[in-house]
Amino acid sequence: MTESVQPSLLSGFDLSTPLPGIPNMASELPVARVVIDSAVPHLDRPFDYLVPTELDAMAQPGVRVKVRFGGQELAGFLTERLEHSEPGLKLQPLRSVISPEIVLSAPVLAVARAVAERYAGGVWDVLRSAVPARMARMETQKATDSDGALEKGSVEAVDDVPLARPAPVPEDALLAEYHGGADYARLLRNGESPRAVLSAVPNRPGDWPALLLQAAEQALASGRGVLIVVPDARDLARLTSTLDERLGPEAYARLTAEDGATPRYRNFLRVARGQSQLVVGTRNAAFAPVKDLGLVIIWDDADNSHAEPRAPYHHAREVLLLRCGIENAGMLLVAPGRSAEAQRLVRSGWAHELGADRSLLRANAPRVIAASDEFEAERDPLLHAARLPAAAWREAKAALAHGPVLVQVARTGFMPALRCERCRTPARCTTCNGPLALGDARGAPACGWCGLVAHDWNCVECGFMRLRASSIGADRTAEELGRAFPNIKVVAATGAKPLHTVPDTPALVVATPGAEPVAANGYAAVLLLDGDRMLSREGLRTGEEVLNRWMGAAHLARGRDATAERPGGGTVVVAGDPTEPMRALVRFDAAAYAQTELDERRDLGLPPAVRLAMVRGPAAAADKFMDALDLGGEVRRHGPVLEGEGEHRWLLFFSYAEGPAVTAALRAMRATFSAAKEPIVAIRIDPDGIL
DNA sequence: AGCACGCCGACT
DNA sequence: GTCGGCGTGCTC
């Protein structure tokens, strides 16, 4: 706030012989350790400053500060107050404390550091995700100000609520339906921190939001905080509507970028001030400064919305894993399917599997039909155009008498790579050599790897300028289906045009994976049309991804048996050639499939049975970087692979045990190269979709 | 990205 | 002897 700098202070002070007191500086703990806002790798460490007397009171660990660094003024977080610094340093004074609000708690800083270590990235990059942008007005605003509804839950309102209410033992009936679920609930209530993985049985009362809430309530009953992370706005809306109904909107704080900077910071402040013990949100909420954290829950960790698209590309599941280690909290991974990573946690004994009886699953899961060999589809031009097998058409037709029908189609990103219309040479990106695909609704071809839009593409082989566009997106499928089902309402929901819910009336709902709207009483039928297309994509994890997307959609279907609200029961039709993922869907057993996949990866030495790092950069720099790395003999190196314009890509495979040493070595080497002004190499840890 | 410091050449 | 060229490396 107050500008503290006086000319005489700018020269700095030598604190090697500390005290007795420096004029105008705090007499107790005069040194402030600060994490500065710098993207430069070799500056990714704390720096010490002196605290001027007038900033003494506000300069608490966790506040935002401004400091002079080199020539410039930088933002930073004050992390510690110390009696003295390293000998021989000339300390500058702190320029200002931006606000007295403690926005970076000690545990969250520790988590951010662990995340930066794990991903060989900068602490500041992690903090950028962890602490939302400051909105100054939110810090001073009173509960009586303006828009009333939004202001509930501010300091005054919460202080009025008596905290010591007789706490009833929370419900755990839904959790107890799983083997070990009742024990898991009891441990949480008793203040312990159990860890579990659970594949949800569909069509139970309240569905997964009710299940997550029950788990949360166990930990809340022990007086501890709870954090729930979901992939996207749709799932958050579903969860918060359950929380609103059962606990009321004051009982939790929601943290998501989608709300906009101001509400997000308002809710963040409630959490930071300890006014909210239950936090729900999307991936960055994994860093929410929940006090006395007892349990972290992640819903659908296989959804790649959980992966941060900016450096250091951390995944919410991994953030939470590190976090529950640091804060000694329990963890619960709940999903409609099973990621190989979650299965690994079960297999290694780190987490318990809370399994369900086959009978419970059979009674609640939809009927699954594999429509594998379909000659009829070829004969009927309407069905062929909509690439609808006859069995799917029949099921949909019957189901439409009872309710809405979901049609899952592949995202355009899943389409086979585009080719030259004349010579059929695959179209590749001119900069990174990645496959081109139709990126947006207007059909501009874009690179599937780097996203670069190829405006003036021409074939490298024959020079032809037109691409073969075989892609059919959700919108076109919707049109085709409209013709195949006259008089039925058709709606399309894609990532670009999201739709969270649909009414419980007959309609065809065409959606891409992850964007499926929720039907109030479930879908009468779910058609999974593009399995072959999705499975044809190159990639180590394609089968697992496709199965998890199918399971996600299948969870939106009614149970097989008809009920009063759900006449006709629910059916899932999966079209395509018989494959392992399809068989796993028919058995409704994603865990077994994930285990098979994991075993196979272990035999092959591939992720996630092992960890992976990628180093990419200008050929000479990348090679030099790899050459300078000193890694243990157990680390497998693979490369260089030529990529794009004179770029080399290297891969490193290493065990989880070696992980910390490898990422530390990569981080240290990057700092060395950065200081030596070597060309920048990109480092990605456990990247998805490159194998 | 700025800014100090340093080693060397040109000029008072 | 002193001023200032910009090249190298550090920044609390």
XYZ file of C-alpha atoms (C1' of nucleotides) in Angstrom:
715
model
C 0.000 0.000 0.000
C 2.257 2.778 1.285
C 5.260 3.420 -0.895
C 8.084 2.854 1.519
C 11.138 3.511 -0.542
C 13.508 6.245 0.413
C 16.575 7.017 -1.661
C 18.949 5.975 1.099
C 17.433 2.485 1.227
C 17.921 1.598 -2.378
C 21.541 0.697 -1.921
C 20.535 -2.235 0.278
C 21.754 -3.580 3.587
C 24.178 -6.265 4.552
C 22.449 -8.512 7.052
C 25.360 -10.883 7.526
C 25.864 -9.215 10.880
C 22.212 -8.923 11.793
C 20.782 -6.252 14.023
C 20.732 -4.409 16.372
C 18.133 -2.961 14.118
C 18.286 -1.189 10.815
C 16.675 2.222 10.635
C 13.128 2.137 9.314
C 13.081 -1.664 9.087
C 11.043 -4.091 11.179
C 12.913 -4.917 14.361
C 11.570 -8.461 14.589
C 11.858 -10.875 11.661
C 13.042 -8.111 9.323
C 13.596 -10.486 6.383
C 10.801 -11.467 3.999
C 11.276 -14.437 1.712
C 9.452 -13.888 -1.578
C 8.497 -16.076 -4.552
C 8.679 -13.764 -7.553
C 6.637 -13.659 -10.741
C 9.234 -14.720 -13.241
C 8.981 -17.240 -16.036
C 12.794 -17.481 -16.188
C 13.733 -21.009 -15.033
C 16.919 -20.127 -13.167
C 15.079 -17.450 -11.169
C 12.573 -19.987 -9.917
C 13.667 -19.780 -6.286
C 12.908 -17.542 -3.324
C 14.556 -14.138 -2.874
C 14.927 -12.212 0.371
C 13.867 -8.635 1.071
C 13.803 -6.340 4.081
C 10.498 -5.381 5.636
C 10.103 -1.629 6.197
C 8.505 -0.752 9.553
C 5.310 0.527 7.995
C 4.776 -2.764 6.123
C 5.643 -4.904 9.160
C 2.075 -5.659 10.234
C 0.762 -6.467 6.769
C 3.798 -8.403 5.572
C 2.506 -11.799 6.657
C 3.312 -15.097 4.951
C 0.826 -15.640 2.124
C 0.211 -12.027 1.059
C 0.806 -10.606 -2.389
C 3.719 -8.152 -2.531
C 5.598 -5.977 -4.984
C 9.384 -6.077 -5.026
C 12.182 -4.563 -7.000
C 14.068 -7.220 -8.898
C 16.883 -6.453 -11.272
C 15.687 -3.376 -13.081
C 12.009 -4.002 -12.731
C 9.111 -4.102 -10.333
C 7.713 -7.601 -9.949
C 4.738 -9.159 -8.222
C 5.331 -11.950 -5.766
C 4.081 -13.838 -2.744
C 5.632 -13.398 0.659
C 6.221 -16.926 1.929
C 8.195 -16.534 5.170
C 9.408 -14.005 7.709
C 12.949 -14.673 8.954
C 15.388 -13.271 11.495
C 18.190 -13.141 8.944
C 19.109 -13.962 5.398
C 22.141 -15.544 3.747
C 25.392 -13.819 4.682
C 26.805 -11.363 2.181
C 23.554 -10.382 0.510
C 22.541 -6.792 -0.016
C 18.832 -6.882 0.600
C 16.390 -4.529 -1.055
C 13.361 -3.343 0.846
C 9.924 -4.727 0.061
C 8.213 -2.164 -2.182
C 4.668 -2.761 -1.042
C 2.164 -5.241 0.279
C -0.623 -5.351 -2.289
C -3.241 -6.438 0.208
C -3.266 -7.935 3.710
C -5.361 -10.863 2.464
C -3.589 -14.212 3.042
C -4.149 -15.836 -0.350
C -1.355 -18.404 -0.350
C -1.450 -20.760 2.632
C 1.614 -22.736 3.687
C 0.151 -26.113 2.649
C -0.915 -24.772 -0.759
C 2.580 -23.376 -1.307
C 4.005 -26.773 -0.417
C 1.610 -28.405 -2.894
C 2.529 -25.885 -5.608
C 6.200 -26.672 -5.045
C 5.543 -30.402 -5.197
C 3.557 -29.952 -8.418
C 6.341 -27.846 -9.940
C 8.856 -30.552 -8.953
C 6.738 -33.364 -10.349
C 6.190 -31.569 -13.658
C 9.691 -30.066 -13.893
C 8.097 -26.646 -14.128
C 8.200 -23.284 -12.410
C 6.555 -22.676 -9.045
C 5.144 -19.393 -10.318
C 3.433 -21.129 -13.230
C 1.680 -23.373 -10.734
C 0.784 -20.477 -8.448
C -0.795 -18.701 -11.390
C -3.344 -21.541 -11.534
C -3.560 -21.942 -7.774
C -4.324 -18.364 -6.706
C -6.989 -16.562 -8.735
C -6.502 -13.001 -9.924
C -7.168 -10.410 -7.252
C -10.359 -8.399 -7.478
C -9.727 -5.609 -4.981
C -13.382 -4.661 -4.478
C -14.219 -8.106 -3.155
C -11.860 -7.633 -0.227
C -13.609 -4.619 1.251
C -17.177 -5.221 0.159
C -19.709 -5.530 2.963
C -22.533 -8.021 3.187
C -25.045 -5.173 3.029
C -23.795 -4.006 -0.354
C -25.918 -4.280 -3.471
C -26.720 -7.636 -4.992
C -28.001 -9.417 -1.913
C -28.171 -13.009 -3.020
C -24.530 -13.085 -4.025
C -23.431 -11.556 -0.764
C -24.753 -14.230 1.535
C -21.941 -16.069 3.141
C -19.714 -13.074 3.721
C -17.997 -12.489 7.049
C -20.944 -11.034 8.911
C -23.453 -13.590 7.734
C -21.264 -16.497 8.729
C -20.336 -15.096 12.107
C -24.018 -15.015 13.019
C -24.366 -18.743 12.558
C -23.669 -20.668 15.749
C -20.919 -23.116 14.869
C -21.542 -25.750 17.532
C -24.658 -27.461 16.292
C -25.421 -31.036 17.338
C -23.983 -32.986 14.418
C -26.121 -35.933 13.363
C -24.292 -38.969 12.012
C -24.337 -38.443 8.269
C -26.029 -40.848 5.883
C -23.730 -43.399 4.305
C -26.209 -45.781 2.706
C -25.059 -45.112 -0.854
C -21.402 -45.568 0.048
C -22.244 -48.697 2.000
C -23.554 -50.302 -1.191
C -19.921 -50.801 -2.187
C -17.635 -53.388 -0.610
C -15.688 -51.617 2.094
C -17.789 -48.492 1.662
C -19.187 -48.509 5.193
C -15.691 -48.937 6.645
C -14.419 -46.168 4.426
C -17.194 -43.864 5.705
C -16.482 -44.774 9.320
C -12.756 -44.070 8.969
C -13.531 -40.643 7.526
C -15.937 -39.875 10.383
C -13.255 -40.932 12.859
C -10.843 -38.377 11.467
C -8.716 -40.833 9.530
C -7.647 -40.444 5.914
C -8.497 -43.528 3.870
C -7.927 -43.657 0.114
C -10.226 -45.390 -2.320
C -11.129 -45.841 -5.960
C -14.702 -46.459 -6.967
C -16.506 -47.052 -10.261
C -20.009 -45.750 -9.713
C -23.084 -47.930 -10.160
C -25.521 -45.922 -12.276
C -29.129 -45.138 -11.473
C -28.785 -45.134 -7.701
C -30.758 -42.453 -5.855
C -29.298 -39.027 -6.566
C -26.640 -40.562 -8.820
C -22.965 -39.717 -8.389
C -23.547 -36.244 -6.873
C -25.391 -37.851 -3.944
C -22.622 -40.424 -3.538
C -19.920 -37.741 -3.511
C -21.942 -35.700 -1.036
C -22.229 -38.668 1.308
C -18.480 -39.182 1.268
C -17.945 -35.451 1.835
C -20.317 -35.416 4.792
C -18.358 -38.169 6.543
C -15.206 -36.066 6.533
C -17.111 -32.869 7.383
C -18.570 -34.698 10.389
C -15.020 -35.202 11.674
C -14.612 -31.417 11.645
C -12.363 -31.357 8.609
C -12.603 -29.677 5.218
C -13.466 -31.332 1.925
C -12.529 -30.547 -1.651
C -14.367 -31.938 -4.690
C -12.981 -31.504 -8.205
C -15.059 -32.225 -11.326
C -14.060 -31.927 -14.992
C -16.338 -29.214 -16.326
C -19.261 -26.827 -15.941
C -21.830 -29.481 -16.748
C -20.707 -31.787 -13.966
C -20.301 -28.857 -11.593
C -23.880 -27.757 -12.298
C -25.089 -31.272 -11.574
C -23.169 -31.469 -8.335
C -24.091 -28.002 -7.068
C -27.779 -28.545 -7.755
C -27.604 -31.544 -5.413
C -25.656 -29.528 -2.835
C -28.104 -26.604 -3.081
C -31.002 -28.922 -2.539
C -29.542 -30.881 0.377
C -27.240 -28.405 2.141
C -28.228 -25.036 0.713
C -26.065 -22.656 -1.309
C -24.336 -21.248 1.795
C -22.872 -24.589 2.790
C -20.143 -24.680 0.177
C -17.969 -22.513 -2.045
C -17.699 -23.078 -5.773
C -14.496 -22.290 -7.597
C -14.391 -22.307 -11.354
C -12.902 -20.055 -14.008
C -16.226 -20.169 -15.822
C -17.889 -17.992 -13.185
C -15.670 -15.051 -14.154
C -12.911 -13.361 -12.197
C -15.055 -11.498 -9.672
C -17.328 -14.265 -8.315
C -14.394 -16.618 -8.425
C -12.265 -14.355 -6.268
C -15.173 -13.694 -3.917
C -15.637 -17.423 -3.360
C -11.910 -17.958 -3.125
C -11.728 -15.362 -0.338
C -14.445 -17.169 1.596
C -12.291 -20.305 1.457
C -9.050 -18.460 2.230
C -10.690 -16.791 5.244
C -11.770 -20.162 6.555
C -15.463 -19.473 6.080
C -16.061 -22.455 3.864
C -15.110 -26.013 4.700
C -16.610 -27.583 1.598
C -15.234 -26.537 -1.777
C -16.356 -27.783 -5.178
C -14.939 -26.731 -8.490
C -13.048 -27.495 -11.665
C -9.346 -28.324 -11.985
C -7.807 -25.235 -10.379
C -9.988 -25.770 -7.318
C -7.558 -28.611 -6.521
C -5.414 -25.828 -4.994
C -8.201 -24.232 -2.930
C -6.850 -23.253 0.508
C -9.313 -25.410 2.448
C -8.418 -25.324 6.134
C -7.697 -28.640 7.827
C -8.318 -30.721 4.723
C -9.714 -34.161 5.499
C -10.790 -35.486 2.119
C -10.252 -34.768 -1.551
C -12.631 -36.216 -4.132
C -12.182 -36.292 -7.878
C -15.015 -37.177 -10.231
C -14.130 -38.840 -13.538
C -10.348 -38.477 -13.490
C -10.207 -39.984 -17.005
C -11.785 -36.816 -18.443
C -8.953 -34.762 -19.898
C -10.542 -31.498 -18.833
C -8.706 -32.271 -15.602
C -5.406 -31.567 -17.374
C -4.239 -27.947 -17.244
C -3.569 -26.783 -20.816
C -0.862 -24.327 -19.694
C 2.592 -25.003 -18.306
C 3.424 -27.123 -16.438
C 0.409 -29.107 -17.737
C -0.463 -30.652 -14.401
C -3.422 -32.963 -13.969
C -5.921 -32.371 -11.153
C -5.704 -36.024 -10.092
C -1.930 -35.752 -9.616
C -2.279 -32.418 -7.815
C -4.750 -34.022 -5.410
C -2.535 -37.081 -4.937
C 0.354 -34.819 -3.942
C -1.960 -32.727 -1.848
C -3.420 -35.518 0.229
C 0.129 -36.716 0.880
C 1.246 -33.290 2.071
C -1.866 -32.491 4.097
C -2.546 -36.043 5.254
C -6.036 -36.054 3.787
C -8.056 -38.973 2.501
C -8.784 -39.373 -1.194
C -11.645 -40.749 -3.209
C -11.576 -41.248 -6.967
C -15.068 -41.821 -8.364
C -15.751 -42.297 -12.050
C -18.242 -43.908 -14.400
C -15.304 -45.909 -15.779
C -11.724 -46.418 -14.652
C -8.533 -44.716 -15.735
C -5.360 -46.783 -15.922
C -3.851 -44.370 -13.376
C -6.653 -45.025 -10.893
C -6.277 -48.749 -11.472
C -2.570 -48.405 -10.776
C -3.371 -46.851 -7.394
C -5.548 -49.871 -6.623
C -3.010 -52.346 -7.909
C -0.142 -50.842 -5.945
C -2.188 -51.014 -2.753
C -2.163 -47.235 -2.314
C -5.942 -47.098 -2.588
C -8.697 -49.565 -1.761
C -11.082 -50.539 -4.454
C -14.672 -50.062 -3.369
C -16.287 -52.591 -5.689
C -19.956 -53.294 -6.248
C -21.773 -56.636 -6.385
C -22.490 -57.815 -9.912
C -26.123 -58.163 -8.842
C -26.339 -54.481 -7.852
C -24.709 -53.505 -11.112
C -26.926 -55.810 -13.175
C -30.046 -54.443 -11.559
C -29.134 -50.820 -12.242
C -27.071 -50.735 -15.404
C -28.739 -50.366 -18.791
C -28.985 -53.278 -21.216
C -26.010 -53.090 -23.582
C -26.296 -54.308 -27.157
C -23.353 -54.600 -29.511
C -24.438 -53.899 -33.112
C -21.443 -55.432 -34.779
C -22.328 -56.774 -38.187
C -24.861 -54.639 -39.905
C -25.572 -55.241 -43.537
C -28.984 -53.695 -43.240
C -27.452 -50.329 -42.609
C -25.866 -50.447 -46.025
C -29.158 -51.021 -47.710
C -31.092 -48.154 -46.243
C -29.576 -44.915 -47.534
C -31.058 -42.811 -44.741
C -29.563 -45.003 -42.022
C -26.312 -45.239 -43.903
C -26.004 -41.476 -44.136
C -26.535 -41.187 -40.397
C -24.184 -44.229 -40.017
C -26.868 -45.852 -37.949
C -26.925 -49.654 -37.718
C -30.408 -51.102 -38.082
C -30.371 -52.436 -34.503
C -29.623 -48.955 -33.240
C -32.443 -47.552 -35.312
C -34.882 -50.161 -33.956
C -33.865 -49.548 -30.349
C -34.037 -45.803 -30.770
C -37.437 -46.023 -32.421
C -38.785 -48.126 -29.527
C -37.120 -45.998 -26.862
C -38.489 -42.758 -28.269
C -41.913 -43.882 -27.113
C -40.651 -43.596 -23.522
C -38.209 -40.726 -23.417
C -35.175 -39.019 -24.907
C -32.452 -40.876 -26.805
C -28.797 -39.864 -26.635
C -26.604 -40.264 -29.712
C -22.877 -40.027 -28.990
C -20.777 -39.164 -32.022
C -17.045 -38.636 -32.317
C -15.596 -35.210 -31.835
C -14.059 -33.791 -34.993
C -10.695 -34.111 -33.295
C -11.279 -37.846 -33.323
C -11.765 -38.044 -37.049
C -9.161 -39.849 -39.125
C -6.457 -37.517 -40.401
C -7.318 -35.575 -43.532
C -5.746 -36.575 -46.811
C -5.012 -34.979 -50.138
C -8.139 -35.314 -52.285
C -6.124 -36.358 -55.345
C -3.247 -38.551 -54.189
C -4.500 -39.510 -50.686
C -1.279 -38.477 -48.969
C -2.017 -37.738 -45.304
C -2.133 -33.976 -44.688
C 0.396 -32.900 -42.112
C 1.138 -29.710 -40.231
C 3.874 -27.628 -41.837
C 5.461 -26.712 -38.519
C 5.198 -29.800 -36.282
C 4.279 -32.524 -38.758
C 1.156 -33.449 -36.787
C -1.955 -34.788 -38.524
C -4.455 -32.225 -39.799
C -8.091 -32.564 -38.795
C -11.165 -30.437 -39.154
C -10.850 -28.225 -36.154
C -13.984 -26.134 -35.999
C -17.511 -25.898 -37.351
C -16.415 -23.848 -40.375
C -14.166 -26.718 -41.330
C -10.806 -25.003 -41.270
C -8.165 -27.733 -41.149
C -5.986 -27.500 -38.058
C -3.095 -29.505 -36.649
C -4.181 -32.140 -34.174
C -0.978 -31.664 -32.184
C -0.160 -27.962 -32.120
C -3.536 -26.583 -33.181
C -2.094 -24.397 -35.910
C -4.714 -23.663 -38.569
C -3.523 -24.650 -42.035
C -4.912 -21.835 -44.167
C -3.196 -22.377 -47.488
C -2.583 -26.084 -47.391
C -1.205 -27.843 -50.386
C -0.110 -31.423 -50.751
C 3.593 -32.081 -50.256
C 3.446 -34.922 -52.794
C 1.411 -33.569 -55.682
C 0.753 -29.944 -54.836
C -3.024 -30.371 -54.982
C -4.857 -27.876 -52.805
C -8.011 -29.704 -51.747
C -8.399 -32.006 -48.771
C -10.631 -35.029 -48.539
C -13.176 -34.125 -45.903
C -14.679 -37.325 -44.597
C -15.600 -35.843 -41.272
C -19.141 -35.890 -39.951
C -19.614 -33.767 -36.820
C -22.494 -33.629 -34.393
C -24.392 -31.028 -36.386
C -24.397 -33.001 -39.614
C -25.323 -36.170 -37.770
C -28.218 -34.269 -36.246
C -29.414 -33.316 -39.739
C -29.123 -36.877 -41.015
C -30.923 -38.260 -37.975
C -33.694 -35.747 -38.466
C -34.330 -37.376 -41.834
C -34.135 -40.906 -40.453
C -36.611 -40.046 -37.670
C -39.200 -37.694 -39.114
C -41.338 -35.786 -36.604
C -38.823 -36.303 -33.780
C -37.134 -33.294 -32.283
C -33.362 -33.386 -32.746
C -30.980 -31.300 -30.633
C -27.200 -31.124 -30.892
C -24.864 -30.514 -27.962
C -21.142 -30.107 -28.535
C -18.277 -28.475 -26.715
C -18.973 -25.336 -28.744
C -22.699 -25.342 -27.967
C -22.966 -26.917 -24.511
C -26.315 -27.992 -23.129
C -26.417 -29.224 -19.517
C -29.832 -30.828 -19.355
C -32.653 -31.938 -21.643
C -36.303 -32.426 -20.710
C -37.657 -35.898 -20.071
C -39.585 -35.965 -23.344
C -38.951 -37.887 -26.566
C -36.127 -36.284 -28.548
C -32.890 -37.265 -30.219
C -29.939 -35.648 -28.458
C -26.749 -35.687 -30.509
C -23.619 -34.959 -28.495
C -19.873 -35.358 -28.539
C -18.122 -37.238 -25.700
C -18.095 -35.279 -22.456
C -20.733 -32.830 -23.697
C -23.750 -35.126 -23.270
C -26.623 -33.310 -21.552
C -28.223 -35.021 -18.576
C -31.833 -36.222 -18.902
C -33.892 -35.836 -15.727
C -34.969 -39.479 -15.596
C -32.173 -40.839 -17.726
C -32.154 -41.628 -21.434
C -34.427 -44.359 -22.693
C -31.608 -45.320 -25.051
C -28.024 -44.331 -25.735
C -26.513 -44.911 -29.174
C -22.728 -44.998 -29.405
C -22.120 -44.551 -33.099
C -18.511 -43.746 -33.815
C -16.655 -46.456 -31.931
C -14.723 -47.686 -34.936
C -13.761 -44.172 -35.893
C -12.650 -43.283 -32.363
C -10.789 -46.574 -31.967
C -9.020 -46.162 -35.296
C -7.080 -43.215 -33.979
C -3.451 -43.989 -33.387
C -2.516 -43.928 -29.741
C -1.562 -46.069 -26.819
C -4.553 -45.088 -24.750
C -7.233 -44.979 -27.395
C -9.055 -48.097 -26.178
C -9.117 -46.863 -22.610
C -10.283 -43.396 -23.642
C -13.062 -44.737 -25.835
C -14.303 -47.095 -23.128
C -14.327 -44.294 -20.571
C -16.293 -42.082 -22.956
C -18.765 -44.872 -23.576
C -19.108 -45.515 -19.853
C -19.720 -41.812 -19.293
C -22.571 -41.834 -21.808
C -23.916 -45.205 -20.635
C -24.208 -43.777 -17.111
C -26.797 -41.341 -18.437
C -29.111 -44.172 -19.521
C -31.928 -45.618 -17.429
C -31.506 -49.000 -15.778
C -32.552 -51.985 -17.853
C -35.782 -52.556 -15.929
C -38.802 -50.389 -16.508
C -40.065 -48.356 -13.550
C -42.926 -45.915 -13.096
C -40.793 -42.868 -13.957
C -38.680 -44.788 -16.401
C -41.003 -46.842 -18.571
C -39.330 -49.111 -21.040
C -36.022 -49.299 -19.171
C -32.726 -48.227 -20.685
C -30.675 -49.620 -23.540
C -27.222 -48.812 -24.819
C -26.397 -49.712 -28.403
C -22.756 -49.665 -29.381
C -22.018 -49.807 -33.099
C -18.845 -51.092 -34.651
C -16.540 -54.053 -34.948
C -16.213 -56.270 -31.867
C -13.257 -55.081 -29.797
C -12.054 -55.439 -26.221
C -13.466 -52.046 -25.157
C -16.809 -53.090 -26.596
C -16.790 -56.353 -24.665
C -15.879 -54.423 -21.510
C -18.841 -52.105 -22.088
C -21.192 -55.047 -22.528
C -19.948 -56.449 -19.196
C -20.098 -52.908 -17.754
C -16.676 -53.586 -16.258
C -14.207 -50.775 -16.892
C -12.021 -51.808 -13.948
C -11.180 -55.181 -15.450
C -10.362 -53.536 -18.763
C -8.132 -50.973 -17.050
C -6.350 -53.784 -15.215
C -5.713 -55.646 -18.484
C -4.410 -52.463 -20.072
C -2.190 -51.745 -17.092
C -0.742 -55.279 -17.130
C 0.016 -54.897 -20.811
C 1.693 -51.523 -20.295
C 3.756 -52.993 -17.492
C 4.989 -55.727 -19.834
C 5.810 -53.153 -22.496
C 7.268 -50.621 -20.067
C 4.812 -47.929 -21.128
C 2.800 -45.313 -19.194
C 1.068 -45.229 -16.886
C 2.883 -48.353 -15.651
C 5.987 -46.167 -15.905
C 6.407 -42.425 -16.103
C 7.333 -40.456 -19.185
C 9.117 -37.208 -19.939
C 9.443 -35.504 -23.293
C 12.200 -33.082 -24.235
C 11.777 -31.176 -27.493
C 13.626 -28.303 -29.069
C 15.957 -27.177 -31.846
C 17.935 -30.270 -32.818
C 21.338 -29.157 -31.525
C 19.969 -27.735 -28.283
C 17.761 -30.743 -27.543
C 20.633 -33.155 -28.153
C 23.003 -31.117 -26.041
C 20.416 -30.967 -23.276
C 19.985 -34.727 -23.297
C 23.727 -35.246 -23.443
C 24.268 -33.123 -20.358
C 21.586 -34.939 -18.355
C 22.948 -37.317 -15.776
C 20.270 -39.915 -15.171
C 20.255 -43.234 -13.421
C 21.004 -46.328 -15.501
C 17.396 -47.463 -15.190
C 16.069 -44.556 -17.243
C 15.276 -45.521 -20.831
C 16.070 -42.899 -23.444
C 14.379 -42.822 -26.800
C 15.420 -40.451 -29.547
C 16.135 -38.258 -31.245
C 13.042 -38.256 -33.421
C 13.018 -35.554 -36.081
C 9.964 -33.356 -35.656
C 9.035 -30.435 -37.841
C 11.620 -27.823 -38.781
C 14.908 -29.069 -37.396
C 13.382 -30.035 -34.050
C 14.391 -33.096 -32.104
C 12.177 -34.946 -29.705
C 13.480 -37.206 -26.975
C 11.507 -39.437 -24.642
C 12.512 -40.695 -21.227
C 10.833 -43.652 -19.556
C 11.355 -44.138 -15.848
C 9.765 -45.753 -12.825
C 7.621 -43.884 -10.315
C 10.400 -44.390 -7.765
C 12.882 -42.650 -10.056
C 10.415 -39.874 -10.860
C 11.560 -37.259 -8.342
C 15.225 -37.692 -9.330
C 14.457 -37.471 -13.053
C 12.231 -34.401 -12.828
C 14.735 -32.730 -10.487
C 17.506 -33.390 -13.015
C 15.388 -32.008 -15.870
C 14.528 -28.942 -13.838
C 18.127 -28.298 -12.832
C 19.321 -28.732 -16.393
C 16.722 -26.353 -17.690
C 17.886 -23.758 -15.152
C 21.494 -24.271 -16.235
C 20.605 -23.935 -19.917
C 18.463 -20.896 -19.239
C 21.293 -19.190 -17.353
C 23.703 -20.043 -20.165
C 21.236 -18.542 -22.697
C 20.973 -21.797 -24.602
C 17.933 -22.120 -26.899
C 14.787 -23.095 -25.036
C 13.760 -26.732 -24.923
C 10.214 -27.729 -24.079
C 9.783 -30.284 -21.290
C 6.550 -32.184 -20.819
C 6.037 -34.644 -18.005
C 3.582 -37.518 -18.461
C 2.090 -35.886 -21.560
C -1.087 -37.411 -22.895
C -1.573 -38.481 -26.461
C 1.962 -38.565 -27.785
C 2.369 -42.347 -27.754
C 14.398 -8.011 -19.296
C 17.386 -4.367 -17.228
C 21.498 -3.010 -15.027
C 26.118 -3.332 -12.971
C 30.643 -4.260 -13.701
C 34.713 -5.020 -16.411
C 38.252 -4.958 -19.845
C 40.058 -2.308 -23.604
C 40.621 1.612 -26.866
C 40.556 6.665 -27.678
C 41.001 11.103 -26.227
C 42.104 15.301 -22.868
C 44.685 9.364 -16.351
C 39.891 9.143 -17.439
C 35.804 8.416 -20.150
C 32.861 5.304 -22.271
C 32.448 1.247 -25.842
C 29.306 -2.846 -25.168
C 29.915 -8.035 -23.622
C 28.953 -11.160 -19.785
C 26.341 -12.484 -15.910
C 23.372 -11.547 -11.958
C 19.147 -10.039 -10.151
C 17.569 -10.874 -2.840
